[in-house]
Coordinates of C-alpha atoms and ligand atoms in Angstrom, one line a residue:
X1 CA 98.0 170.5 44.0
X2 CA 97.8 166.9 45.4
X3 CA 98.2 166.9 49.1
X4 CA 99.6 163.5 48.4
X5 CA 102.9 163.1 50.5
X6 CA 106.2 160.7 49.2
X7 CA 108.8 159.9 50.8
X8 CA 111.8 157.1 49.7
X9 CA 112.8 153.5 50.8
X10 CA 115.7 152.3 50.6
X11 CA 116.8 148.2 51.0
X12 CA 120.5 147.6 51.4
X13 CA 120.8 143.7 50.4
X14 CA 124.1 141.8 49.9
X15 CA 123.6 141.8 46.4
X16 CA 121.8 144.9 45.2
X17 CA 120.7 147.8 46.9
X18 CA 116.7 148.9 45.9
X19 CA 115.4 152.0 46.6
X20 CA 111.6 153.5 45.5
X21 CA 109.5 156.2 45.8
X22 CA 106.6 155.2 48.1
X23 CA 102.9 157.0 48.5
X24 CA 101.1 157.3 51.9
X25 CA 99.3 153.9 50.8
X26 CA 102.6 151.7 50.1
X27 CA 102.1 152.2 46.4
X28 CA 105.7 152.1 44.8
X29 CA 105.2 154.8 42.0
X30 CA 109.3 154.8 41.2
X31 CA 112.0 152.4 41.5
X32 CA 115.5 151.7 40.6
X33 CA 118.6 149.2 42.0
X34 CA 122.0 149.1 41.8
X35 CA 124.6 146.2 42.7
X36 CA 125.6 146.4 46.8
X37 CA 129.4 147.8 46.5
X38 CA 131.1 144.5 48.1
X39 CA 132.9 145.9 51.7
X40 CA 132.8 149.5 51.2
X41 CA 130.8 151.6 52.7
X42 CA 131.6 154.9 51.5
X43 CA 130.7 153.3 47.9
X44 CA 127.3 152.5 49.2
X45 CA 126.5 155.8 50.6
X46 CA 127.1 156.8 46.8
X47 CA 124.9 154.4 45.5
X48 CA 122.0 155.6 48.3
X49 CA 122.5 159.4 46.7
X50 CA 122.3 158.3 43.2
X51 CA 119.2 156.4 44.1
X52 CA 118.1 159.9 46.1
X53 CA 119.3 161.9 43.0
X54 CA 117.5 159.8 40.1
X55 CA 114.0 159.5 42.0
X56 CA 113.8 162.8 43.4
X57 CA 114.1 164.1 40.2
X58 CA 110.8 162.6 39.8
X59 CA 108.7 163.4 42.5
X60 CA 109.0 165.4 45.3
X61 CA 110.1 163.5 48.2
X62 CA 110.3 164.5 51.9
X63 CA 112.0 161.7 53.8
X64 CA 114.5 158.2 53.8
X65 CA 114.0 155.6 54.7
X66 CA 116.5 153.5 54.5
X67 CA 115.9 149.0 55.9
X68 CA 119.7 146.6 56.1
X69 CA 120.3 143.4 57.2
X70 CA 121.9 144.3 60.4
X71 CA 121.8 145.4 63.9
X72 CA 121.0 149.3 64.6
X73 CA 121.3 150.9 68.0
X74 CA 118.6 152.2 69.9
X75 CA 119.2 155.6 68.3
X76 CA 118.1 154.1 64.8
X77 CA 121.5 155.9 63.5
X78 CA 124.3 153.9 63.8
X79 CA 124.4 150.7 61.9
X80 CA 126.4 148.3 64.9
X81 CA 127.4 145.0 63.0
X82 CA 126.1 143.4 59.5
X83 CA 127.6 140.3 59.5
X84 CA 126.1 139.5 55.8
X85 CA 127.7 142.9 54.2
X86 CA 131.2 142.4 56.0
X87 CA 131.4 146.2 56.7
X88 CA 133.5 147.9 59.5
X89 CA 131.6 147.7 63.0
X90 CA 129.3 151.0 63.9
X91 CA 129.3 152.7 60.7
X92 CA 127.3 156.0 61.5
X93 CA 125.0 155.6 58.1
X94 CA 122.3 158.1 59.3
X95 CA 124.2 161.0 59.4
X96 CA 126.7 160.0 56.6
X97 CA 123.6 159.5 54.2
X98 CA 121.4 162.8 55.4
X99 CA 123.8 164.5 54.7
X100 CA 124.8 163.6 51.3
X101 CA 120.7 163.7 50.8
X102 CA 119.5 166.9 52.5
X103 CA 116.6 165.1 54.1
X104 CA 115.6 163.5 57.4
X105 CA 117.0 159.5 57.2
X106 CA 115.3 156.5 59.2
X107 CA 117.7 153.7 59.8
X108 CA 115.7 150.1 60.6
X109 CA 116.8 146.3 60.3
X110 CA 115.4 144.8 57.5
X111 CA 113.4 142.5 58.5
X112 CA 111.7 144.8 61.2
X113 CA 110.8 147.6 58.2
X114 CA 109.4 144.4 56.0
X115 CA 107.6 143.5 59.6
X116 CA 106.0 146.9 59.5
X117 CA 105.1 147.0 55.2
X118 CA 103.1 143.6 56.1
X119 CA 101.6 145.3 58.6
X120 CA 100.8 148.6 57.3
X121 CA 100.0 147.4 53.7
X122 CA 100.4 143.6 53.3
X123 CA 98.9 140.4 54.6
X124 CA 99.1 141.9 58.8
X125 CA 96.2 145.0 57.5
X126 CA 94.0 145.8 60.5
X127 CA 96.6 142.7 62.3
X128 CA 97.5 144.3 65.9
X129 CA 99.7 141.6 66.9
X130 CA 102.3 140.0 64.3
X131 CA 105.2 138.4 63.7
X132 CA 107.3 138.2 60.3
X133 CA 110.2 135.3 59.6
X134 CA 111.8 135.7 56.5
X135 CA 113.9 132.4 55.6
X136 CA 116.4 133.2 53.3
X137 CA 119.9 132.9 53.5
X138 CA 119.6 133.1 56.6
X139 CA 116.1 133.5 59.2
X140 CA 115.1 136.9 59.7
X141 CA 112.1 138.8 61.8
X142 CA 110.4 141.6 63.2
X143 CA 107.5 142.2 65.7
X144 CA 104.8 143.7 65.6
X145 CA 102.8 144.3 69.0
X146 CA 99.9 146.3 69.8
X147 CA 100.4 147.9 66.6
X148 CA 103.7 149.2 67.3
X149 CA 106.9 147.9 66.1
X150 CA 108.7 146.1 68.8
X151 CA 112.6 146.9 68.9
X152 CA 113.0 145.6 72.6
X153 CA 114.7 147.0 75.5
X154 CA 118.5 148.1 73.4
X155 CA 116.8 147.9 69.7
X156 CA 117.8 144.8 68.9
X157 CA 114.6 143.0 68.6
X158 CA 113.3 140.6 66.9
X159 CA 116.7 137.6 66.3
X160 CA 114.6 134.6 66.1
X161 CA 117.1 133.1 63.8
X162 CA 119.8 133.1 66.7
X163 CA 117.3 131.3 68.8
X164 CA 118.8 127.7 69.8
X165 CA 117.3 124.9 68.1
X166 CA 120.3 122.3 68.8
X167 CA 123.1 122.6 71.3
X168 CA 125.9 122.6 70.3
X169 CA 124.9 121.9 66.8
X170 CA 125.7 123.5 63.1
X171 CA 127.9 126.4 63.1
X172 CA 126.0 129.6 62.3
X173 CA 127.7 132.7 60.8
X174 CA 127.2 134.8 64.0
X175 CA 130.0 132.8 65.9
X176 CA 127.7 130.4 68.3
X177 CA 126.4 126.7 67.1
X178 CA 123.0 125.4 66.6
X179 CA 121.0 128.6 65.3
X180 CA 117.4 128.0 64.1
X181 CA 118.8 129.6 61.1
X182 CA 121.3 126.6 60.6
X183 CA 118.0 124.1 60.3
X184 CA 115.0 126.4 58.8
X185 CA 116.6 128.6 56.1
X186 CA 117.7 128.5 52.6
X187 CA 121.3 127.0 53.2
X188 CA 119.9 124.4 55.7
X189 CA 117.7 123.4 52.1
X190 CA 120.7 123.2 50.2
X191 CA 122.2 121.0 53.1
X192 CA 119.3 118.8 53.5
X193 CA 119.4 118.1 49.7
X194 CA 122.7 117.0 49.5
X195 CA 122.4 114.9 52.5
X196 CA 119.3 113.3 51.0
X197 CA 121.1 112.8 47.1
X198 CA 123.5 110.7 48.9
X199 CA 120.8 108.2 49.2
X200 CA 119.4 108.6 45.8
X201 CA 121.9 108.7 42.9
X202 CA 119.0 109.8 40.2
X203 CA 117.8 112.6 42.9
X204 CA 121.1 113.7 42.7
X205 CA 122.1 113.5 39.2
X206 CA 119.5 116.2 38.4
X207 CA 120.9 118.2 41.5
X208 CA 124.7 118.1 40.2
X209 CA 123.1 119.2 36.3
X210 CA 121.2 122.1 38.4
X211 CA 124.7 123.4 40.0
X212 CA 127.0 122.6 36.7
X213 CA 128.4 119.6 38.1
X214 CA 129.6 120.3 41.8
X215 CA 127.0 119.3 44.5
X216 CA 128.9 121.0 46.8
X217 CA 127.5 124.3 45.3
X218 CA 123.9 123.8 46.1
X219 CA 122.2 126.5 47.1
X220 CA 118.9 126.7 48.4
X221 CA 117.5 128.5 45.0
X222 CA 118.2 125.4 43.4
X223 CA 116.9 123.2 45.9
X224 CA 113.6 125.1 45.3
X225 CA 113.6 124.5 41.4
X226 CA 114.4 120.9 41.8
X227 CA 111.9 121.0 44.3
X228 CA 109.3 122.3 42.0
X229 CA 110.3 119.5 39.3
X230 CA 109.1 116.7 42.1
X231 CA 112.6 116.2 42.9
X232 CA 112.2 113.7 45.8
X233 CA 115.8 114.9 47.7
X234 CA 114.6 118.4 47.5
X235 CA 110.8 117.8 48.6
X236 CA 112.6 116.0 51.2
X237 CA 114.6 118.9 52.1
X238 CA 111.7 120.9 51.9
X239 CA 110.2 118.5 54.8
X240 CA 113.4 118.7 57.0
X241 CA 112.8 122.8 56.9
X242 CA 109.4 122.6 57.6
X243 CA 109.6 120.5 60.5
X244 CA 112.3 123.0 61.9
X245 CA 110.2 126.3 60.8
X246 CA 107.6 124.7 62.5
X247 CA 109.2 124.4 65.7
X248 CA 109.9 128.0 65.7
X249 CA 107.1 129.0 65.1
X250 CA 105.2 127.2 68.1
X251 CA 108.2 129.1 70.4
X252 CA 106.9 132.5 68.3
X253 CA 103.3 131.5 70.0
X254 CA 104.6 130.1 73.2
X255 CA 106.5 133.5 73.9
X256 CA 104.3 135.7 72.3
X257 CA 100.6 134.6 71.2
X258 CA 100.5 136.6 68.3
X259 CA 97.3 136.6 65.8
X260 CA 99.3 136.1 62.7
X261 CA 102.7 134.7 62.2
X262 CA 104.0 135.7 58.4
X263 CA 106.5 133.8 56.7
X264 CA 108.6 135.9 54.0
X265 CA 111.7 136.2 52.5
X266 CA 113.3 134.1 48.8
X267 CA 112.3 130.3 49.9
X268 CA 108.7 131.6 50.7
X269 CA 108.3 132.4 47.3
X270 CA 108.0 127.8 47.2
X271 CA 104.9 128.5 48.8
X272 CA 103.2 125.4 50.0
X273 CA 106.2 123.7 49.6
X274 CA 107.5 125.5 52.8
X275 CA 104.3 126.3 54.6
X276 CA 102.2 122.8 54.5
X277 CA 105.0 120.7 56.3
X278 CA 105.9 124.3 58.3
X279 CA 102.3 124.4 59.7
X280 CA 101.7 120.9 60.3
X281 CA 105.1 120.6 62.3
X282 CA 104.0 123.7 64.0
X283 CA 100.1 122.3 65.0
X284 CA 101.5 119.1 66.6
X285 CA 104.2 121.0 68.3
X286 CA 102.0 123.3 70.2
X287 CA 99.4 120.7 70.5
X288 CA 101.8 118.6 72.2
X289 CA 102.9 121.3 74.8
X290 CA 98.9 122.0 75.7
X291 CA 98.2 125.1 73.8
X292 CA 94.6 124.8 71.7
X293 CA 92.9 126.8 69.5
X294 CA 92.4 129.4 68.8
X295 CA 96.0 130.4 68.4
X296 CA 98.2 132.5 65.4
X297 CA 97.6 131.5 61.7
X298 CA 100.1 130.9 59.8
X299 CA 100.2 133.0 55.9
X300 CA 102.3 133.6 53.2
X301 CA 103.8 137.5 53.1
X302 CA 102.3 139.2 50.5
X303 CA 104.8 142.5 49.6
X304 CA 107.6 140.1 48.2
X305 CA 110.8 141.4 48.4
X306 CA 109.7 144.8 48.2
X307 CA 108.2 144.6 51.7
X308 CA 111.6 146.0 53.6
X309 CA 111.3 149.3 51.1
X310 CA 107.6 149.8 51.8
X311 CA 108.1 149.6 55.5
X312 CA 111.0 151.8 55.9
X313 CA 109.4 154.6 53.1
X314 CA 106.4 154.3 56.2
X315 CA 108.8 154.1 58.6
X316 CA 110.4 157.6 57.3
X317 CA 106.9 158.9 57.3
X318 CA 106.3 158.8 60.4
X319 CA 109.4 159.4 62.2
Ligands
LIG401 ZN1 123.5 132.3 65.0

């Protein structure tokens, strides 16, 4: 008999909940997802068992693991406030899941558990000191430091994406104004864009045909397509996030002095599109508040969007 151990991820998204059977070296051997029931948690603790039910059918697995976008406590067990899943306030999700599942249940943020898959299994390997961003919707993150994660003094760590970038600025979906998240993240694309097809009626000609005819409905997923095409309104918008991502990122190594800096989530998945103007911005930021080299590289995560269900399957390992 192997002495090979497994033990299950789950990753609780707004749109679909994932969940795979993970080996002691990140390997996903099993996976299925189901659509996120819209407001209801009782519903999603269902769709958890059936995930538990269907891949432990498979293989043997000792342990949960379960990554949301949200804030935990310090306990790891009571899921406070998930302002992208609009579900009651401290929902006690550990124990409503374990026991529905019979096993031991880790609760983690998401972007902390995909913090600790880079790190165990992705592009941090051997990396003692780390930090992940994942622009998406919004900007999450999670730290890594001296090879532990880092959840701060009440759990709450890392919430680089409710930094201030701009007083009084944009209003951000956690109540306050001027969030990095409102300048650096895949809405602030779609924003950009539409400012910059004002300017440029052939720009945004091609923008309306991506949305079916209503600007207004740009999303940063089509920003990146157009982007792709050489659409100068969405390379431009790809600048204008850069140059903000960049910022953060020299306040990442002015707080911190990490080795490695790893930029994740949907609009990494543009690539260089994001991370050439993002590191440049960055370089001539720190440069211009004193700090040289040597100082944290900048790379591209390399787990995808299956990084969050690696890290909290290790997570759950090792609880
Ligand atoms: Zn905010």
């Amino acid at each position: 008999m192997s002495d090979k151990t497994y033990t299950l991820g789950i990753d609780i998204g707004g749109t679909k909940v994932i969940g795979g059977v993970v080996a002691d070296d990140g390997q996903i051997l099993a996976s299925c997802r189901y659509p996120t029931p819209a407001d209801d948690t009782a519903e999603t603790v269902e769709v958890i068992g059936k995930i538990a039910a269907e891949l432990g059918a498979q293989f043997a697995v000792s342990a949960m693991g379960i990554a949301i976008a949200g804030y935990v406590d310090a306990s790891r067990s009571v899921l406070e406030h998930a302002p992208n899943l609009l579900w009651e306030e401290n929902v006690a999700l550990r124990a409503m899941v374990s026991e529905l599942v019979e096993m031991p249940v880790t609760l983690e943020n998401d972007a902390n558990a995909a913090a600790w898959g880079e790190h165990r299994f992705g592009v941090g390997l051997g990396v003692s000191d780390m930090v992940l961003l994942t622009i998406g919707t919004g900007i999450g993150s999670g730290f890594v430091l001296n090879g532990q994660l880092y959840r701060g003094g009440f759990g709450k760590a890392a919430e680089l994406g409710h930094t201030l970038a701009v007083r009084n600025g944009e209003p951000c979906g956690c109540g306050s104004r001027g969030c990095l998240e409102r300048y650096a993240s895949g809405t602030a694309l779609g924003r950009y864009a539409r400012e910059a097809a004002e300017k440029d009626p052939v720009a945004a000609a091609r923008l309306r045909e991506l949305t079916g005819g209503d600007l207004a409905a740009l999303t940063g997923a089509h920003v990146q397509q157009a982007a792709g095409e050489g659409n100068p309104a969405a390379l431009a918008a790809f600048a204008e996030v850069g140059a903000w991502l960049g910022i953060g990122l020299a306040d990442v190594v002015f707080a911190l002095d990490p080795q490695l800096i790893v930029v994740g989530g949907g609009v990494s998945e543009s690539g260089d599109l994001l991370l050439t103007p993002a590191i440049a911005a960055y370089k001539t930021v720190v440069a211009s508040r004193g700090r040289s080299e040597p100082m944290a590289t900048v790379e591209l995560a390399a787990l995808g969007n299956q990084a969050g269900l690696v890290g909290a399957a290790d997570l759950a390992r090792r609880r």
